[in-house]
PDB file of C-alpha atoms in Angstrom:
ATOM      1  CA  MET U  16     123.395   0.819 -51.836  1.00 49.00           C
ATOM      2  CA  LYS U  17     120.618   3.251 -50.995  1.00 48.00           C
ATOM      3  CA  ARG U  18     121.977   5.751 -53.503  1.00 49.00           C
ATOM      4  CA  ILE U  19     122.071   3.195 -56.311  1.00 45.00           C
ATOM      5  CA  LEU U  20     118.514   2.118 -55.568  1.00 43.00           C
ATOM      6  CA  PHE U  21     117.400   5.757 -55.697  1.00 40.00           C
ATOM      7  CA  LEU U  22     118.932   6.277 -59.125  1.00 41.00           C
ATOM      8  CA  ILE U  23     117.387   3.104 -60.506  1.00 38.00           C
ATOM      9  CA  THR U  24     113.951   4.175 -59.272  1.00 41.00           C
ATOM     10  CA  LEU U  25     114.220   7.526 -61.050  1.00 41.00           C
ATOM     11  CA  SER U  26     115.420   5.995 -64.283  1.00 41.00           C
ATOM     12  CA  LEU U  27     112.535   3.528 -64.361  1.00 42.00           C
ATOM     13  CA  PHE U  28     109.842   6.123 -63.698  1.00 42.00           C
ATOM     14  CA  PRO U  29     109.618   7.501 -67.264  1.00 44.00           C
ATOM     15  CA  LEU U  30     109.375   3.960 -68.601  1.00 40.00           C
ATOM     16  CA  ILE U  31     106.371   3.292 -66.380  1.00 43.00           C
ATOM     17  CA  LEU U  32     104.597   6.341 -67.809  1.00 47.00           C
ATOM     18  CA  TRP U  33     104.903   4.957 -71.323  1.00 55.00           C
ATOM     19  CA  GLY U  34     103.702   1.525 -70.266  1.00 62.00           C
ATOM     20  CA  GLU U  35     100.331   0.429 -68.945  1.00 65.00           C
ATOM     21  CA  MET U  36      99.668   2.108 -65.622  1.00 68.00           C
ATOM     22  CA  PRO U  37      96.174   2.010 -64.061  1.00 72.00           C
ATOM     23  CA  ILE U  38      95.312   5.246 -62.219  1.00 73.00           C
ATOM     24  CA  PRO U  39      92.324   5.066 -59.822  1.00 73.00           C
ATOM     25  CA  ASP U  40      91.827   8.853 -59.743  1.00 74.00           C
ATOM     26  CA  ALA U  41      93.683  11.608 -61.556  1.00 74.00           C
ATOM     27  CA  ARG U  42      93.419  15.322 -62.192  1.00 76.00           C
ATOM     28  CA  LEU U  43      94.997  17.000 -65.199  1.00 73.00           C
ATOM     29  CA  ASP U  44      95.383  20.768 -65.186  1.00 75.00           C
ATOM     30  CA  GLY U  45      97.586  20.963 -68.273  1.00 73.00           C
ATOM     31  CA  HIS U  46      97.478  19.172 -71.617  1.00 74.00           C
ATOM     32  CA  ALA U  47      97.661  15.482 -72.432  1.00 74.00           C
ATOM     33  CA  THR U  48      98.242  13.770 -75.770  1.00 77.00           C
ATOM     34  CA  VAL U  49      97.792  10.129 -76.677  1.00 75.00           C
ATOM     35  CA  PRO U  50     100.340   9.373 -79.436  1.00 79.00           C
ATOM     36  CA  SER U  51      99.075   8.134 -82.796  1.00 76.00           C
ATOM     37  CA  GLY U  52      98.558   4.387 -82.698  1.00 76.00           C
ATOM     38  CA  SER U  53      98.162   4.345 -78.935  1.00 80.00           C
ATOM     39  CA  THR U  54      94.973   3.783 -76.965  1.00 78.00           C
ATOM     40  CA  LEU U  55      93.535   5.479 -73.897  1.00 77.00           C
ATOM     41  CA  THR U  56      90.964   3.311 -72.131  1.00 79.00           C
ATOM     42  CA  VAL U  57      88.636   4.835 -69.545  1.00 77.00           C
ATOM     43  CA  ASN U  58      86.451   2.441 -67.542  1.00 78.00           C
ATOM     44  CA  GLY U  59      85.007   5.166 -65.345  1.00 77.00           C
ATOM     45  CA  ASN U  60      83.897   8.710 -66.177  1.00 74.00           C
ATOM     46  CA  ILE U  61      85.639  11.695 -67.737  1.00 76.00           C
ATOM     47  CA  THR U  62      84.506  15.001 -66.266  1.00 73.00           C
ATOM     48  CA  LEU U  63      85.336  18.230 -68.090  1.00 65.00           C
ATOM     49  CA  GLY U  64      85.628  21.382 -66.018  1.00 64.00           C
ATOM     50  CA  PRO U  65      84.176  24.740 -67.143  1.00 58.00           C
ATOM     51  CA  GLY U  66      85.759  25.853 -70.410  1.00 57.00           C
ATOM     52  CA  ALA U  67      87.520  22.522 -70.985  1.00 64.00           C
ATOM     53  CA  THR U  68      87.254  20.708 -74.302  1.00 66.00           C
ATOM     54  CA  ALA U  69      87.869  17.155 -75.449  1.00 72.00           C
ATOM     55  CA  ASN U  70      88.826  16.872 -79.109  1.00 74.00           C
ATOM     56  CA  GLY U  71      88.112  13.734 -81.092  1.00 71.00           C
ATOM     57  CA  PHE U  72      85.057  12.595 -79.141  1.00 76.00           C
ATOM     58  CA  ALA U  73      81.904  11.888 -81.139  1.00 84.00           C
ATOM     59  CA  GLN U  74      79.574  14.870 -80.851  1.00 91.00           C
ATOM     60  CA  PRO U  75      75.763  14.544 -80.789  1.00 96.00           C
ATOM     61  CA  VAL U  76      74.021  15.136 -84.108  1.00 97.00           C
ATOM     62  CA  ALA U  77      70.432  15.028 -82.865  1.00 98.00           C
ATOM     63  CA  VAL U  78      68.173  14.852 -79.861  1.00 98.00           C
ATOM     64  CA  LYS U  79      65.930  11.789 -79.596  1.00 99.00           C
ATOM     65  CA  ILE U  80      62.519  12.421 -78.028  1.00 99.00           C
ATOM     66  CA  THR U  81      60.547   9.313 -77.009  1.00 99.00           C
ATOM     67  CA  ILE U  82      56.838   9.385 -76.150  1.00 99.00           C
ATOM     68  CA  GLN U  83      55.196   6.188 -74.893  1.00 98.00           C
ATOM     69  CA  MET U  84      51.578   5.904 -75.988  1.00 98.00           C
ATOM     70  CA  SER U  85      48.556   4.507 -74.170  1.00 94.00           C
ATOM     71  CA  GLU U  86      45.345   2.983 -75.494  1.00 94.00           C
ATOM     72  CA  GLY U  87      43.176   5.400 -77.421  1.00 94.00           C
ATOM     73  CA  TYR U  88      46.007   7.684 -78.523  1.00 98.00           C
ATOM     74  CA  THR U  89      47.731   7.398 -81.879  1.00 98.00           C
ATOM     75  CA  ASP U  90      49.509  10.713 -82.440  1.00 98.00           C
ATOM     76  CA  VAL U  91      51.337  13.501 -80.639  1.00 98.00           C
ATOM     77  CA  GLU U  92      52.223  17.147 -80.613  1.00 98.00           C
ATOM     78  CA  VAL U  93      55.790  18.009 -79.644  1.00 99.00           C
ATOM     79  CA  LYS U  94      56.785  21.543 -78.710  1.00 99.00           C
ATOM     80  CA  LEU U  95      59.997  23.236 -77.604  1.00 99.00           C
ATOM     81  CA  SER U  96      60.346  26.600 -75.887  1.00 99.00           C
ATOM     82  CA  THR U  97      63.489  28.270 -74.584  1.00 99.00           C
ATOM     83  CA  ASP U  98      61.705  30.588 -72.142  1.00 99.00           C
ATOM     84  CA  ASN U  99      59.346  28.010 -70.604  1.00 98.00           C
ATOM     85  CA  TYR U 100      56.466  29.151 -72.835  1.00 98.00           C
ATOM     86  CA  PHE U 101      56.495  32.728 -71.545  1.00 98.00           C
ATOM     87  CA  SER U 102      56.648  34.485 -74.927  1.00 98.00           C
ATOM     88  CA  GLY U 103      54.861  31.891 -77.024  1.00 97.00           C
ATOM     89  CA  VAL U 104      57.852  31.553 -79.364  1.00 98.00           C
ATOM     90  CA  LEU U 105      58.392  27.921 -80.327  1.00 99.00           C
ATOM     91  CA  HIS U 106      61.557  26.388 -81.748  1.00 99.00           C
ATOM     92  CA  VAL U 107      59.798  23.083 -82.416  1.00 99.00           C
ATOM     93  CA  TYR U 108      56.109  22.528 -83.093  1.00 99.00           C
ATOM     94  CA  ALA U 109      55.312  19.190 -84.708  1.00 99.00           C
ATOM     95  CA  HIS U 110      51.718  17.960 -85.038  1.00 98.00           C
ATOM     96  CA  THR U 111      51.890  14.356 -86.281  1.00 98.00           C
ATOM     97  CA  PRO U 112      48.265  14.115 -87.520  1.00 97.00           C
ATOM     98  CA  ASP U 113      49.139  16.770 -90.123  1.00 97.00           C
ATOM     99  CA  LEU U 114      52.898  17.213 -90.495  1.00 98.00           C
ATOM    100  CA  ALA U 115      52.381  18.669 -93.977  1.00 97.00           C
ATOM    101  CA  GLY U 116      50.448  21.567 -92.456  1.00 97.00           C
ATOM    102  CA  THR U 117      47.401  21.070 -94.655  1.00 96.00           C
ATOM    103  CA  PHE U 118      45.023  21.849 -91.801  1.00 95.00           C
ATOM    104  CA  VAL U 119      47.344  22.878 -88.951  1.00 96.00           C
ATOM    105  CA  SER U 120      49.528  25.817 -89.938  1.00 96.00           C
ATOM    106  CA  GLY U 121      52.365  27.463 -88.046  1.00 97.00           C
ATOM    107  CA  GLN U 122      54.290  24.291 -87.358  1.00 98.00           C
ATOM    108  CA  VAL U 123      58.034  24.605 -86.773  1.00 99.00           C
ATOM    109  CA  ILE U 124      59.767  21.410 -87.879  1.00 99.00           C
ATOM    110  CA  PRO U 125      63.554  21.771 -88.241  1.00 98.00           C
ATOM    111  CA  VAL U 126      65.082  20.512 -91.471  1.00 98.00           C
ATOM    112  CA  GLY U 127      66.295  16.946 -91.071  1.00 98.00           C
ATOM    113  CA  THR U 128      63.739  15.979 -88.418  1.00 99.00           C
ATOM    114  CA  ARG U 129      62.696  12.322 -88.485  1.00 98.00           C
ATOM    115  CA  ILE U 130      59.662  10.717 -86.848  1.00 99.00           C
ATOM    116  CA  TYR U 131      59.185   7.000 -86.203  1.00 99.00           C
ATOM    117  CA  TYR U 132      56.571   4.835 -84.510  1.00 99.00           C
ATOM    118  CA  THR U 133      55.755   1.263 -83.538  1.00 98.00           C
ATOM    119  CA  ALA U 134      52.245  -0.146 -83.821  1.00 98.00           C
ATOM    120  CA  THR U 135      50.027  -3.169 -84.170  1.00 98.00           C
ATOM    121  CA  GLY U 136      47.521  -3.448 -86.986  1.00 97.00           C
ATOM    122  CA  ALA U 137      49.627  -1.492 -89.470  1.00 97.00           C
ATOM    123  CA  THR U 138      47.765  -1.316 -92.776  1.00 95.00           C
ATOM    124  CA  ALA U 139      51.097  -1.784 -94.571  1.00 95.00           C
ATOM    125  CA  GLY U 140      51.486  -5.151 -92.825  1.00 95.00           C
ATOM    126  CA  GLY U 141      54.748  -6.511 -91.503  1.00 94.00           C
ATOM    127  CA  ASP U 142      56.223  -7.354 -88.124  1.00 97.00           C
ATOM    128  CA  THR U 143      54.749  -5.465 -85.164  1.00 96.00           C
ATOM    129  CA  ARG U 144      58.297  -4.906 -83.882  1.00 98.00           C
ATOM    130  CA  LYS U 145      59.160  -2.899 -86.976  1.00 98.00           C
ATOM    131  CA  ILE U 146      60.094   0.745 -86.491  1.00 98.00           C
ATOM    132  CA  ARG U 147      58.159   2.690 -89.104  1.00 98.00           C
ATOM    133  CA  ALA U 148      58.875   6.141 -90.503  1.00 98.00           C
ATOM    134  CA  LEU U 149      56.212   8.850 -90.628  1.00 98.00           C
ATOM    135  CA  PRO U 150      56.981  11.182 -93.575  1.00 97.00           C
ATOM    136  CA  LEU U 151      57.032  14.904 -92.886  1.00 98.00           C
ATOM    137  CA  THR U 152      54.756  15.285 -95.923  1.00 97.00           C
ATOM    138  CA  ASP U 153      52.044  13.212 -94.218  1.00 96.00           C
ATOM    139  CA  SER U 154      48.570  14.615 -93.557  1.00 94.00           C
ATOM    140  CA  GLY U 155      46.889  11.591 -92.010  1.00 95.00           C
ATOM    141  CA  GLY U 156      48.953  10.825 -88.941  1.00 97.00           C
ATOM    142  CA  VAL U 157      49.845   7.491 -87.418  1.00 98.00           C
ATOM    143  CA  GLY U 158      46.185   6.792 -86.674  1.00 97.00           C
ATOM    144  CA  ASN U 159      45.402   6.522 -90.378  1.00 96.00           C
ATOM    145  CA  LYS U 160      48.132   3.934 -90.848  1.00 97.00           C
ATOM    146  CA  ILE U 161      46.733   1.313 -88.476  1.00 97.00           C
ATOM    147  CA  SER U 162      43.505  -0.673 -88.292  1.00 96.00           C
ATOM    148  CA  ALA U 163      40.575   0.194 -86.030  1.00 94.00           C
ATOM    149  CA  THR U 164      41.819  -2.322 -83.460  1.00 95.00           C
ATOM    150  CA  GLY U 165      45.492  -1.423 -83.825  1.00 97.00           C
ATOM    151  CA  ARG U 166      47.488   0.372 -81.162  1.00 98.00           C
ATOM    152  CA  VAL U 167      50.513   2.643 -81.211  1.00 98.00           C
ATOM    153  CA  GLY U 168      53.327   1.629 -78.871  1.00 98.00           C
ATOM    154  CA  SER U 169      55.613   4.641 -79.007  1.00 98.00           C
ATOM    155  CA  ILE U 170      56.508   7.633 -81.151  1.00 99.00           C
ATOM    156  CA  VAL U 171      60.117   8.777 -81.461  1.00 99.00           C
ATOM    157  CA  VAL U 172      61.242  12.122 -82.863  1.00 99.00           C
ATOM    158  CA  TYR U 173      64.830  12.859 -83.930  1.00 99.00           C
ATOM    159  CA  ILE U 174      65.643  16.565 -84.255  1.00 99.00           C
ATOM    160  CA  PRO U 175      69.065  17.720 -85.514  1.00 98.00           C
ATOM    161  CA  VAL U 176      71.376  19.694 -83.250  1.00 98.00           C
ATOM    162  CA  SER U 177      71.395  23.432 -83.995  1.00 98.00           C
ATOM    163  CA  ALA U 178      72.527  26.710 -82.463  1.00 97.00           C
ATOM    164  CA  VAL U 179      69.525  26.473 -80.117  1.00 98.00           C
ATOM    165  CA  ILE U 180      68.904  22.732 -79.852  1.00 98.00           C
ATOM    166  CA  ARG U 181      72.100  21.538 -78.235  1.00 98.00           C
ATOM    167  CA  PRO U 182      72.891  19.490 -75.108  1.00 97.00           C
ATOM    168  CA  ASP U 183      74.516  22.368 -73.214  1.00 96.00           C
ATOM    169  CA  ASN U 184      71.488  24.668 -73.521  1.00 98.00           C
ATOM    170  CA  PRO U 185      69.819  24.695 -70.073  1.00 98.00           C
ATOM    171  CA  ASN U 186      66.717  26.495 -71.357  1.00 99.00           C
ATOM    172  CA  LEU U 187      65.217  23.712 -73.458  1.00 99.00           C
ATOM    173  CA  ALA U 188      61.650  23.055 -72.273  1.00 99.00           C
ATOM    174  CA  TRP U 189      60.143  20.081 -74.119  1.00 99.00           C
ATOM    175  CA  SER U 190      56.408  19.344 -73.886  1.00 99.00           C
ATOM    176  CA  CYS U 191      54.343  16.590 -75.495  1.00 99.00           C
ATOM    177  CA  ASN U 192      50.621  15.994 -75.824  1.00 98.00           C
ATOM    178  CA  ARG U 193      49.157  12.639 -76.801  1.00 98.00           C
ATOM    179  CA  MET U 194      46.126  12.687 -79.096  1.00 97.00           C
ATOM    180  CA  ASP U 195      44.113  10.890 -81.732  1.00 92.00           C
ATOM    181  CA  PHE U 196      43.582  12.457 -85.159  1.00 87.00           C
ATOM    182  CA  SER U 197      41.619  15.421 -83.807  1.00 87.00           C
ATOM    183  CA  GLN U 198      41.286  15.224 -80.004  1.00 94.00           C
ATOM    184  CA  HIS U 199      44.012  16.126 -77.519  1.00 96.00           C
ATOM    185  CA  GLU U 200      44.485  14.310 -74.221  1.00 97.00           C
ATOM    186  CA  GLN U 201      42.655  16.436 -71.638  1.00 97.00           C
ATOM    187  CA  ASP U 202      41.573  16.466 -68.033  1.00 97.00           C
ATOM    188  CA  ALA U 203      37.941  16.326 -66.883  1.00 97.00           C
ATOM    189  CA  ASP U 204      37.583  20.094 -67.316  1.00 98.00           C
ATOM    190  CA  GLY U 205      38.779  20.055 -70.909  1.00 96.00           C
ATOM    191  CA  HIS U 206      42.302  21.342 -70.278  1.00 98.00           C
ATOM    192  CA  THR U 207      44.952  19.954 -72.625  1.00 97.00           C
ATOM    193  CA  LEU U 208      47.347  17.724 -70.703  1.00 98.00           C
ATOM    194  CA  TRP U 209      50.993  18.322 -71.584  1.00 98.00           C
ATOM    195  CA  ARG U 210      53.689  15.922 -70.467  1.00 98.00           C
ATOM    196  CA  ALA U 211      57.456  15.911 -70.376  1.00 98.00           C
ATOM    197  CA  PRO U 212      58.864  13.350 -72.847  1.00 98.00           C
ATOM    198  CA  ASP U 213      59.383   9.859 -71.447  1.00 97.00           C
ATOM    199  CA  ASP U 214      63.004  10.039 -72.525  1.00 98.00           C
ATOM    200  CA  ILE U 215      65.380  12.648 -73.977  1.00 98.00           C
ATOM    201  CA  GLU U 216      68.652  11.363 -75.401  1.00 98.00           C
ATOM    202  CA  TRP U 217      71.413  13.057 -77.396  1.00 98.00           C
ATOM    203  CA  VAL U 218      72.608  10.703 -80.118  1.00 97.00           C
ATOM    204  CA  THR U 219      75.774  10.714 -82.219  1.00 96.00           C
ATOM    205  CA  VAL U 220      74.190   9.092 -85.294  1.00 96.00           C
ATOM    206  CA  MET U 221      70.796   9.125 -86.977  1.00 97.00           C
ATOM    207  CA  PRO U 222      69.092   5.753 -87.529  1.00 96.00           C
ATOM    208  CA  SER U 223      69.620   4.129 -90.919  1.00 93.00           C
ATOM    209  CA  TYR U 224      66.048   2.863 -91.329  1.00 92.00           C
TER     210      TYR U 224
END
């Protein structure tokens, strides 16, 4: 009887693999394939070891930089260095009061960059919850698009992934400075105050608005 039970157990084992089998923890050192039409559901986390790849997962297309604004500030400068500002070389330099570069030259704005903001008192009217686009050809900034009593809630910058701007690059040093049309946020001694972004997120799609 024991021998028969042993054989039945072995014969059922492959069937269990093809059925639904929750696994609390697992490690795979080889290769795994989910057949076409099948589904692999993960309710926890997938961790890839060094050199490992996962095909078919949505890859990020852009980095989303969010800057929360405070009263008195309507615009921002966003900069990116890959050597923590040692050499002065910038991979991103966006000055929202003059994105067109009419007065501020030397800006580095990657192709495909998008900038959005929320505000009250928008001269274009509309819901204050609306997310508004700031064209890269603009030379007036967000401050010129709101009333004298209006306020800017946040500014969000989407920058496409590139050979440098990618989530696995550990050398990305983002810095932001809040400002009005002409004055940077400073300390009492007149030093420009740079901040890390409030949030950095890698996104798999660009917004449709």
